Each structure stands twice: as structure tokens, then as C-alpha cells.
């Protein structure tokens, strides 16, 4: 049998290992670790081995079952994330990268980053750089790949063309591949015929049985050709997917497929198989949309004598309507979420929970905790719905869990850089962050809550339906006493005393007005802040006083200092506001506005 195989493979040599005849790859320019991997016993079982050209290909039967061999149990775990640099890193791709990273780290293995840039028209170095930056931002550091040399490089497919061509020629010599000279028009005609017959659109096999003379005639004419892989006409493929269990395909639905285009460029499934094998990838963890590719790749593994890795196909990330998550559903790329102010640790935490859980009620994990907890058997095979509301909430929890110094620095720098405050650090920033942090889920939310604190929309509040009840609770009388406290300097003195000064003053003010609780604090909030709702009124007033007296607010914000607020308050015509009611008892806007001007 060994002699017939050698004849079938031309220059390829073979060797015997125990009772098995396997291809001898020692003459190939491969790294020693890769060569060692390729010499391991195959984990596949076939009903026939490499055929001789004289055999009838159409009658050949094929049966393969991929399983984990005893030898593979001690193989180092090596996984890869292989993005195409044709756009931004999608959250689905980021989750795939995360699961690969967690699996490798939890097993003491290697996480390899490979750039699949064979789509020359769409691939750009800018997209590649963006993907690398997003992965680095997420904290998913790779052991081998662009920028980090390893034993299995190069790590860009565009730099591995000679390796693909070498293996394609081996397949041609062994008879697993043949030249196909069909034109685009001929192939389109085959599809039309298949559709009319309600058959799968598979290649008819026109050039599968061509003679050497026929092939040489086309080559001499300069007819362009592709390399097509001979697919057995009968049989099936079964794999034991680590997430989905047993998955099987019938081979009669496939047809002979192209592995090298007429321009000499390799096709995706061929590149991936050669790369995974020669990079000693032990586990392929990828999205379920790649599951159909496994059939073609398994055939190539068998033809080249490569052992198959173990496969794990992760479910898709779905939109709320359970369709595939896409741009029409909003932000979908890691870069977009980064620009929106999301924290990398929140993104990692949330993506991990899209299809995985450790069996507890816990929802919060650091990357280190995920490495400790992650197991591939707890990855769910059903689709996970991307909930942007929950992601936002989770980001808020991670934001509040930051060390206080880091949180203050992050938000303080934001306020200064965006042009709200004149400084980015100090006691004012610290107090403001502490007061406002509950309203901040994303860093940009800090802009809104600070601007809201600094605003004084008294007119809008008094004109609103909700402000009616406050006005009717003798707001004008409270305003009169508050103006007196300001004119006497009593209020300013209290605010200069900080929180304790405010508490003492407001207690005395409540006694003088015979008010307490909501009856006291609601009118004070409206008159001093111009709003019906907001953070702690005492903390707000201390900060507002400091912001004005210390000149901490940028001029373009339009901040009204306390002196300016009381000037506006002094000009309110309370009698006009109370008398301008419509039949529902709501202030008529035009009349109320006039009363406030």
C-alpha cells in the first residue's frame, strides 16, 4: 500500500509509524514544533486512504469522525483569533476573541492572533491597526501575532502565500486537487441548470476526469484555471463540537470546491486549514456561522495528512428582535463603544455573559476572575441577545467600583477637556464626583449631570405643570424670607462653612418658616437651583457657592452665580404668576413668562 501511495503523491515521501503509513513532512520547511505535530497519529478514521489516480474518484466513499485522541490530551493548548482587517472589530468578534483568550489562559496555553487579509481589495492596514488597538484596549494581549514574534509566523495570511502554494501543489500531485478551466459563464450555466432541476448548486465535475493531454492543451492556450478539490461522492462527516455536540454532513451536498483562484490567490477555507495546522492550533473556537466551513476544512486536513483540531462553534449575538446584530440596531463595534465612554472591563464582563455563565447568580467579574472561572462546557449553544440597556447599567457599576482616585481623575479630566470647568483636580472636583456619581453610567454622562447642576432653569420650572403645587404652597413667602437671608449675608456665611454650615442654617430657616421635610426642602430646591429634582440640596449649594466664588466654571457655560440667581428671583412677579391660570389651574405660559421678566 505504501508504494501505491507514494506513486499517487509524486514527489511526496511517506514513512511508517507503528502499523500506520503516514506522510513524511520532514523535507518541508516547517518549524520543528509544527513538524512534530504533523507526525502525530491522526485523529480521523477513513474508509479509504489516499487514492491512486487510476481509481475511480466518483465511486470513492468517505467517512470521517473527528474525536480527541489520547496523544492530543497532552498537547499544549493553542487557540487563535483570526480577524479580517476589512472593517471595525464587531462585538461578536470581540466575544470570540475573549472566549479564545479565556480558554487559553485557563489551560496555560497560547493565544495566537492571526490576520486573515487574503481579501486584497477590502483589507487595509488601517483596519488592522484599529482591530489591534481594540483588542489591546480590551486587555486581550496575545502571545504570538503582529508585533510579537513567535515560532509559527508570519502571522498575516498575505505573507504566507508561498506556504499555501506549496501545499496546493502537493494536493495537485497527490490527485486530491485538479485544474479546472471552466469560465465564469460556464459555472453560471451550471447553477442555472441545477436550479431548474431543483438540485444543490454544486460543480458538475467537468474537469475532474480530464486527461493529461486535455489539461496540457488548455495550459498551452493560456486558459486561466483554478484548483478544485475532489470531494468524495458518497459518505459523511461527523465532528464532536465542544459546544454543539455531534454535528454531521452528507458529502453529496458539497461538490468539488475551489482552493486556489485563477489569479493564484488561495481561498479562505484552504488558507485557514493550512494555517491552523502549521501553527499547531489545538482548538478552533469561532462563531457558528463558520460551522459549514468545517466540512471543506476537514477534507483538506485529511488530504494533507493533518490532524484535526477540536472545534467549538459559538452562537451568534442577536439583536432584541432576535435577528443577527447589525449596524441598523445601533453601535456594534468595539471602537464605537469605546468612543461612547464605555470601560474596557465593563465590555469584557458583559461580553463574557453573552452565552456563558459559571452557574451562580454572580454577574460581575474581572478579567482575572473570568480566566479562573471559564470553562468551554458552560458556553450556551443558543443565541444571546445584546441588551444595550444592561450593558450601560453594568458599565455604571464598574465605573462606581473604580478606586476613588481613578474615578475622580477620569471625570475631572473630562470636565476640563470638554470645557465645563477650569480645573481637573482638587477638593471641588472630588466633592462634585462624590455628589454626582450616581447619575453617571458612562463617562460622558458626567457632562450632563455637571451642566444640570450648574444650570438655573427657574422660569421653566415655575411655568411647568409640576411646579404648580410648589407655587401654591406659598412659595412666594419662602422666597421673601430666603431673599432676606441672602441680603443679610446669613446664607453666604453658612455656605462658606461647608456642609455643617448649611445644615445649621437650614435647621434655623425651617424653624423660622415653620416648615420641615419636603415642605421645607422642595421650595428651597426650586428657588436656589431652579429645579424640582436633583442631588442632595446641601451638597449642591456648597458646590454652587464655591463654583461662583472661586471662578471654577468656564465662561461659555453661562453659569449664574448666587448673586445673579437672587437678582432673577427678586424680579419674579408672584402675584402675576398666581393670577394667570387657565381653567385647569395651570399657569398660562405667555403670561407666566412675562411675570418672570
XYZ file of C-alpha atoms in Angstrom:
597
model
C 0.000 0.000 0.000
C 2.879 2.312 0.804
C 4.189 2.008 -2.741
C 0.844 2.855 -4.302
C 0.505 5.905 -2.097
C 3.986 7.085 -3.000
C 3.096 6.734 -6.642
C -0.044 8.740 -6.122
C 1.766 11.605 -4.445
C 4.587 12.068 -6.888
C 7.488 13.709 -5.020
C 5.879 13.447 -1.589
C 7.616 10.811 0.534
C 5.992 8.591 3.159
C 7.110 6.804 6.303
C 5.759 4.097 8.608
C 4.857 4.801 12.250
C 3.880 1.584 14.030
C 1.250 -0.055 11.861
C 0.284 3.223 10.151
C 1.591 4.697 6.942
C 1.718 8.487 7.157
C 3.156 11.302 5.022
C 6.758 12.248 5.721
C 6.818 16.071 6.144
C 10.439 16.160 7.306
C 11.592 17.557 3.961
C 9.189 20.529 4.207
C 10.480 23.896 5.559
C 8.355 23.778 8.730
C 9.219 24.731 12.283
C 10.248 21.700 14.357
C 7.209 22.024 16.641
C 4.876 22.005 13.636
C 6.661 19.022 12.100
C 6.297 17.166 15.408
C 2.586 17.909 15.451
C 2.105 16.650 11.895
C 3.837 13.354 12.728
C 1.337 12.565 15.489
C -1.252 9.843 14.797
C -4.272 11.266 13.002
C -7.472 11.527 14.965
C -9.553 10.686 11.896
C -10.934 7.361 10.690
C -11.422 6.801 6.961
C -12.984 4.068 4.913
C -10.223 4.595 2.333
C -6.878 6.360 2.281
C -5.129 8.457 -0.341
C -6.247 7.105 -3.699
C -4.218 6.327 -6.739
C -5.057 8.350 -9.870
C -6.127 5.152 -11.567
C -9.015 4.632 -9.134
C -12.481 5.870 -9.910
C -12.992 9.075 -7.929
C -16.727 9.131 -8.424
C -17.111 5.740 -6.742
C -14.953 6.626 -3.754
C -16.677 6.560 -0.377
C -15.609 8.666 2.558
C -16.420 8.540 6.240
C -14.731 10.612 8.911
C -15.326 11.084 12.597
C -13.257 13.687 14.422
C -12.552 12.909 18.062
C -9.950 13.625 20.702
C -7.079 11.138 20.687
C -5.044 10.013 23.675
C -1.968 11.677 22.205
C -3.786 15.022 21.978
C -4.628 15.023 25.687
C -1.071 16.168 26.486
C -0.791 18.603 23.581
C -0.320 22.243 24.569
C -3.476 24.270 24.130
C -3.042 26.732 21.288
C -6.002 28.814 20.110
C -6.246 31.615 17.625
C -8.362 34.642 16.871
C -8.237 35.404 13.164
C -9.981 38.682 12.215
C -10.207 40.042 8.681
C -8.989 43.668 8.521
C -11.891 44.821 6.382
C -13.661 46.972 8.971
C -14.044 47.555 12.680
C -13.940 44.875 15.360
C -17.569 43.783 15.863
C -18.724 42.907 19.378
C -19.316 39.367 18.112
C -15.695 39.130 17.049
C -14.592 40.627 20.344
C -16.538 37.954 22.237
C -14.960 35.220 20.098
C -11.536 36.680 20.867
C -12.439 36.797 24.568
C -13.558 33.149 24.690
C -10.342 32.096 22.940
C -8.291 34.193 25.354
C -10.076 32.813 28.430
C -9.753 29.223 27.217
C -6.027 29.608 26.537
C -5.282 31.352 29.824
C -7.356 28.899 31.861
C -5.421 25.987 30.314
C -1.981 27.557 30.497
C -1.914 27.682 26.692
C -1.156 30.210 23.984
C -3.442 32.823 22.454
C -2.434 33.489 18.851
C -3.560 36.458 16.771
C -3.589 35.862 13.022
C -4.638 38.447 10.449
C -6.689 36.952 7.606
C -6.064 39.552 4.918
C -6.412 37.482 1.757
C -9.254 39.757 0.601
C -6.801 42.155 -1.001
C -9.447 44.601 -2.246
C -11.105 45.161 1.141
C -8.263 44.591 3.599
C -6.458 47.689 4.838
C -3.641 48.285 7.290
C -5.799 50.988 8.926
C -8.470 48.404 9.756
C -5.810 46.023 11.042
C -4.375 48.708 13.306
C -7.866 49.514 14.609
C -8.533 45.851 15.418
C -5.206 45.540 17.232
C -5.911 48.708 19.212
C -9.382 47.487 20.192
C -8.025 44.125 21.383
C -5.301 45.869 23.368
C -7.886 48.258 24.865
C -9.947 45.268 25.990
C -6.855 43.804 27.654
C -6.718 40.727 25.397
C -2.957 40.513 24.970
C -1.776 37.887 22.504
C 1.235 35.589 22.870
C 2.036 35.400 19.159
C 0.959 37.584 16.281
C 1.577 41.007 14.752
C 4.200 42.787 16.797
C 5.017 39.692 18.857
C 7.218 37.205 17.055
C 6.689 33.500 17.619
C 7.804 30.174 16.218
C 4.900 29.846 13.784
C 4.973 33.133 11.882
C 4.428 35.042 9.785
C 1.025 35.892 11.226
C -0.549 37.671 8.267
C -2.018 35.459 5.566
C -0.769 37.837 2.877
C 2.771 36.938 3.975
C 2.167 33.171 3.814
C 1.335 32.753 0.107
C 4.357 30.572 -0.616
C 3.202 28.108 2.043
C -0.295 27.897 0.525
C 1.077 27.361 -2.962
C 3.397 24.644 -1.702
C 0.542 22.709 -0.127
C -1.719 23.280 -3.137
C 0.942 21.734 -5.382
C 1.195 18.751 -3.063
C -2.554 18.229 -3.368
C -2.327 18.511 -7.141
C 0.448 15.906 -7.253
C -1.460 13.537 -4.972
C -4.622 13.792 -7.067
C -6.763 15.400 -4.379
C -6.901 18.545 -6.500
C -7.247 19.112 -10.228
C -7.128 22.058 -12.576
C -10.484 23.462 -13.620
C -10.643 25.575 -16.790
C -14.352 26.443 -16.607
C -15.180 30.043 -17.397
C -17.459 32.207 -15.259
C -20.174 31.812 -17.904
C -19.942 28.024 -17.768
C -20.164 27.991 -13.990
C -23.180 30.277 -14.050
C -24.859 27.972 -16.563
C -24.268 25.004 -14.248
C -26.005 26.871 -11.429
C -28.995 27.640 -13.648
C -29.314 24.002 -14.706
C -29.119 22.845 -11.098
C -31.832 25.315 -10.101
C -34.114 24.078 -12.883
C -33.611 20.509 -11.650
C -34.085 21.670 -8.058
C -30.651 20.331 -7.141
C -27.959 21.891 -4.932
C -25.787 24.342 -6.933
C -22.702 22.113 -6.917
C -19.963 21.910 -9.525
C -20.693 19.341 -12.225
C -17.180 17.891 -12.215
C -16.495 18.732 -15.866
C -12.709 18.805 -15.475
C -12.467 16.175 -12.738
C -11.788 13.375 -15.208
C -9.856 15.296 -17.870
C -6.857 13.554 -19.404
C -3.340 14.926 -19.148
C -3.485 15.807 -22.846
C -6.683 17.832 -22.387
C -5.191 19.698 -19.453
C -1.923 20.446 -21.284
C -3.859 21.695 -24.295
C -5.653 24.329 -22.153
C -2.444 25.318 -20.401
C -0.692 25.834 -23.724
C -3.605 28.026 -24.873
C -3.153 30.150 -21.747
C -6.637 29.370 -20.440
C -6.999 30.589 -16.824
C -7.655 27.815 -14.318
C -8.469 27.263 -10.658
C -7.513 24.403 -8.354
C -10.561 22.348 -7.374
C -10.639 19.850 -4.547
C -12.095 16.426 -5.324
C -14.937 15.741 -2.947
C -15.932 12.086 -2.439
C -19.338 11.434 -3.959
C -20.601 9.398 -1.054
C -20.089 9.422 2.673
C -20.440 11.784 5.582
C -18.511 13.844 8.088
C -19.128 13.900 11.825
C -17.448 16.107 14.400
C -17.902 16.307 18.150
C -18.262 20.038 18.642
C -17.328 21.121 22.191
C -20.403 23.370 22.352
C -22.921 21.776 19.983
C -22.177 18.102 20.425
C -22.235 15.840 17.390
C -22.638 17.608 14.046
C -22.742 15.731 10.727
C -22.911 16.488 6.999
C -23.513 14.395 3.897
C -20.811 14.888 1.279
C -23.159 14.655 -1.702
C -24.380 18.207 -0.979
C -20.960 19.788 -1.434
C -19.420 19.283 -4.855
C -15.799 19.919 -5.832
C -14.723 23.283 -4.475
C -12.008 25.802 -5.370
C -8.933 26.138 -3.156
C -6.845 28.400 -5.437
C -8.269 31.103 -7.693
C -7.180 31.681 -11.253
C -5.120 34.703 -10.128
C -3.075 32.452 -7.857
C -4.711 33.643 -4.638
C -5.780 30.952 -2.146
C -9.387 30.627 -0.977
C -10.350 31.207 2.651
C -11.036 27.596 3.682
C -7.726 26.404 2.266
C -5.734 29.170 3.988
C -7.417 28.564 7.317
C -6.738 24.831 7.257
C -3.080 25.214 6.312
C -2.614 27.996 8.875
C -4.284 26.179 11.756
C -2.323 23.010 11.049
C 1.082 24.611 10.558
C 0.557 26.877 13.578
C -0.246 23.809 15.724
C -3.684 25.139 16.683
C -5.263 22.623 19.052
C -8.734 24.164 19.450
C -10.695 26.270 16.969
C -13.217 28.423 18.840
C -15.201 30.532 16.391
C -18.670 31.805 15.504
C -21.359 29.339 14.444
C -21.529 30.965 11.008
C -18.245 29.148 10.311
C -19.736 25.739 11.109
C -20.450 24.897 7.415
C -16.793 25.644 6.612
C -15.751 22.717 8.801
C -16.774 20.222 6.103
C -14.391 21.638 3.493
C -11.643 22.119 6.030
C -11.927 18.532 7.296
C -11.489 17.225 3.756
C -8.364 19.340 3.331
C -6.994 18.187 6.696
C -7.433 14.572 5.579
C -5.912 15.077 2.158
C -2.807 16.762 3.587
C -2.482 14.326 6.454
C -3.025 16.978 9.108
C -4.602 16.078 12.473
C -7.810 17.999 13.034
C -8.111 20.401 15.976
C -11.129 20.298 18.257
C -13.913 22.637 17.203
C -16.211 24.824 19.284
C -18.738 26.974 17.447
C -20.122 29.859 19.478
C -23.670 31.117 18.950
C -24.349 34.425 17.241
C -25.075 37.620 19.150
C -28.651 38.644 18.437
C -30.489 41.955 18.401
C -33.549 42.453 20.643
C -35.761 41.300 17.751
C -33.616 38.100 17.657
C -32.214 38.907 14.236
C -28.449 38.985 13.748
C -26.990 42.065 15.438
C -26.078 44.637 12.783
C -25.459 48.351 12.296
C -29.171 49.020 11.932
C -29.530 48.154 15.639
C -27.095 50.888 16.706
C -23.494 50.667 17.862
C -21.965 47.261 17.127
C -18.202 47.807 17.067
C -15.808 47.904 19.994
C -14.432 51.227 18.780
C -17.889 52.805 18.895
C -18.474 51.695 22.472
C -15.043 52.991 23.430
C -15.874 56.410 21.953
C -19.213 56.402 23.785
C -17.344 56.196 27.091
C -17.642 52.517 27.985
C -14.940 50.984 30.152
C -12.983 48.003 28.795
C -13.621 45.983 31.955
C -17.376 46.509 31.574
C -17.269 45.424 27.927
C -15.288 42.298 28.844
C -17.655 41.460 31.693
C -20.776 41.913 29.564
C -19.455 40.062 26.508
C -18.455 37.096 28.669
C -22.038 36.778 29.912
C -23.414 36.656 26.365
C -23.685 32.897 26.187
C -21.627 31.891 29.236
C -22.123 31.720 32.988
C -20.443 29.964 35.888
C -23.700 28.575 37.244
C -24.045 31.156 40.026
C -26.080 34.357 40.307
C -22.946 36.491 40.104
C -22.840 38.959 37.224
C -19.665 40.876 37.942
C -16.237 39.581 37.022
C -12.813 41.000 36.407
C -10.777 39.558 33.538
C -8.675 37.629 36.028
C -11.794 36.147 37.649
C -13.122 35.141 34.236
C -9.889 33.273 33.498
C -10.312 31.397 36.760
C -13.995 30.565 36.195
C -14.208 29.979 32.428
C -14.916 26.527 31.022
C -15.945 25.825 27.434
C -18.615 23.330 28.501
C -20.633 26.153 30.093
C -20.899 28.094 26.817
C -24.514 28.011 25.675
C -25.267 26.952 22.115
C -28.361 29.150 21.816
C -28.127 32.763 20.648
C -27.563 35.545 23.174
C -29.469 38.840 22.926
C -27.412 42.024 23.114
C -29.103 44.320 25.649
C -27.600 47.805 25.407
C -29.554 48.945 28.478
C -27.993 46.259 30.629
C -24.547 46.996 29.210
C -24.968 50.650 30.163
C -26.074 49.700 33.672
C -23.172 47.290 34.042
C -20.746 49.978 32.895
C -22.132 52.261 35.593
C -21.488 49.611 38.236
C -17.910 49.136 37.048
C -17.417 52.903 36.925
C -18.537 53.303 40.529
C -16.328 50.381 41.558
C -13.191 52.149 40.329
C -10.783 53.342 43.028
C -11.977 56.787 44.093
C -8.772 58.484 42.949
C -9.037 56.927 39.483
C -12.721 57.801 39.121
C -12.099 61.403 40.211
C -9.182 61.783 37.813
C -11.172 60.294 34.915
C -14.191 62.548 35.381
C -12.233 65.644 36.424
C -10.169 65.499 33.246
C -13.356 65.036 31.251
C -14.947 68.186 32.744
C -11.864 70.268 31.984
C -11.238 68.872 28.496
C -14.847 69.325 27.439
C -14.761 72.991 28.502
C -17.039 72.962 31.556
C -14.600 73.580 34.420
C -11.322 75.449 34.672
C -9.570 72.743 36.684
C -9.419 68.942 36.641
C -8.396 68.167 40.198
C -8.782 69.424 43.729
C -11.358 69.316 46.503
C -14.126 70.815 44.344
C -13.720 68.023 41.770
C -13.650 65.389 44.489
C -16.835 66.687 46.128
C -18.591 67.069 42.783
C -17.773 63.490 41.723
C -18.977 62.172 45.068
C -22.229 64.137 44.764
C -22.986 63.300 41.125
C -21.543 59.794 40.569
C -24.902 58.011 40.985
C -26.109 59.736 37.812
C -23.088 58.639 35.782
C -23.203 55.306 33.924
C -20.878 56.426 31.119
C -18.061 58.938 31.438
C -19.808 61.390 29.035
C -22.810 61.332 31.409
C -20.616 63.442 33.693
C -21.080 66.351 31.275
C -24.855 66.222 31.575
C -25.001 65.961 35.359
C -22.472 68.767 35.882
C -24.206 71.093 33.424
C -27.508 70.264 35.067
C -26.057 71.149 38.468
C -24.774 74.485 37.169
C -28.000 75.439 35.374
C -30.771 77.627 36.812
C -33.986 76.979 34.818
C -36.252 78.785 37.283
C -38.579 80.168 34.603
C -39.213 76.761 33.008
C -39.830 75.171 36.386
C -42.359 77.782 37.551
C -44.152 77.532 34.212
C -44.388 73.733 34.377
C -47.431 71.748 35.489
C -45.337 70.048 38.180
C -44.307 73.443 39.572
C -47.946 74.393 40.227
C -48.146 72.543 43.543
C -44.958 74.159 44.809
C -46.178 77.654 43.886
C -49.481 77.033 45.647
C -47.619 76.018 48.811
C -46.878 79.710 49.471
C -43.609 79.675 47.537
C -43.594 83.468 47.416
C -43.409 83.652 51.237
C -40.411 81.296 51.310
C -38.797 83.381 48.558
C -39.226 86.540 50.623
C -37.536 85.021 53.691
C -34.771 83.489 51.543
C -34.007 86.880 49.966
C -33.730 88.353 53.454
C -31.266 85.615 54.471
C -29.165 86.345 51.395
C -29.264 90.136 51.842
C -28.141 89.833 55.460
C -25.183 87.649 54.452
C -26.526 84.877 56.647
C -26.848 82.349 53.782
C -23.413 83.074 52.285
C -21.775 82.757 55.696
C -23.465 79.396 56.167
C -22.304 78.131 52.763
C -18.736 79.209 53.483
C -18.942 76.891 56.468
C -19.459 73.942 54.148
C -21.877 71.100 54.841
C -22.056 71.705 58.571
C -22.726 75.406 57.998
C -25.571 74.593 55.598
C -27.148 72.064 57.963
C -27.136 74.536 60.821
C -28.612 77.307 58.691
C -31.342 75.210 57.098
C -32.417 73.958 60.512
C -32.853 77.507 61.746
C -34.528 78.536 58.479
C -37.045 75.708 58.878
C -37.928 76.885 62.384
C -38.389 80.473 61.242
C -40.724 79.418 58.427
C -42.409 76.672 60.454
C -41.567 74.122 57.740
C -39.779 70.785 57.680
C -39.194 67.826 55.414
C -40.459 68.143 51.864
C -42.399 71.297 52.744
C -39.072 72.930 53.546
C -36.651 71.410 51.056
C -38.799 71.452 47.905
C -39.280 75.261 47.837
C -35.608 75.773 48.746
C -34.566 73.496 45.877
C -36.762 75.360 43.374
C -35.648 78.818 44.500
C -31.909 78.051 44.833
C -31.323 75.574 41.993
C -34.288 76.392 39.725
C -35.204 72.687 39.578
C -37.688 70.308 41.168
C -35.292 67.356 41.325
C -31.587 66.805 41.738
C -28.834 65.544 44.009
C -28.582 66.434 47.695
C -29.580 70.087 48.066
C -26.966 70.842 50.728
C -24.102 69.362 48.742
C -25.367 71.134 45.621
C -25.465 74.541 47.285
C -21.997 74.228 48.792
C -20.600 73.385 45.352
C -22.564 76.128 43.588
C -21.267 78.715 46.044
C -17.676 77.537 45.542
C -18.070 77.420 41.758
C -19.105 81.078 41.728
C -16.810 82.499 44.413
C -13.695 80.662 43.169
C -14.336 81.189 39.441
C -14.205 77.487 38.599
C -16.688 77.434 35.685
C -15.705 78.174 32.097
C -17.381 81.374 30.759
C -19.076 79.630 27.820
C -21.206 77.527 30.169
C -23.365 80.532 31.127
C -23.278 79.731 34.834
C -25.289 82.042 37.111
C -23.581 82.771 40.414
C -25.731 83.053 43.556
C -25.802 86.868 43.271
C -27.253 86.563 39.765
C -29.762 83.923 40.829
C -31.070 86.088 43.626
C -31.303 89.048 41.277
C -33.515 86.980 38.976
C -35.511 85.711 41.938
C -36.052 89.252 43.187
C -37.676 90.191 39.867
C -40.335 87.452 39.904
C -43.898 88.849 39.995
C -45.511 86.235 42.252
C -48.929 87.910 42.095
C -48.930 87.759 38.307
C -47.933 84.076 38.342
C -50.664 83.165 40.809
C -53.368 85.034 38.871
C -52.555 83.753 35.389
C -54.316 80.353 35.463
C -56.397 78.652 32.817
C -59.424 76.508 33.520
C -57.178 73.568 34.530
C -55.285 75.682 37.058
C -52.058 75.595 35.044
C -50.132 78.834 34.520
C -50.509 80.220 31.028
C -47.004 80.195 29.626
C -47.000 83.578 27.957
C -48.396 85.364 30.999
C -46.133 83.494 33.406
C -43.112 84.246 31.290
C -43.990 87.922 31.374
C -44.297 87.777 35.146
C -40.775 86.372 35.366
C -39.201 89.013 33.127
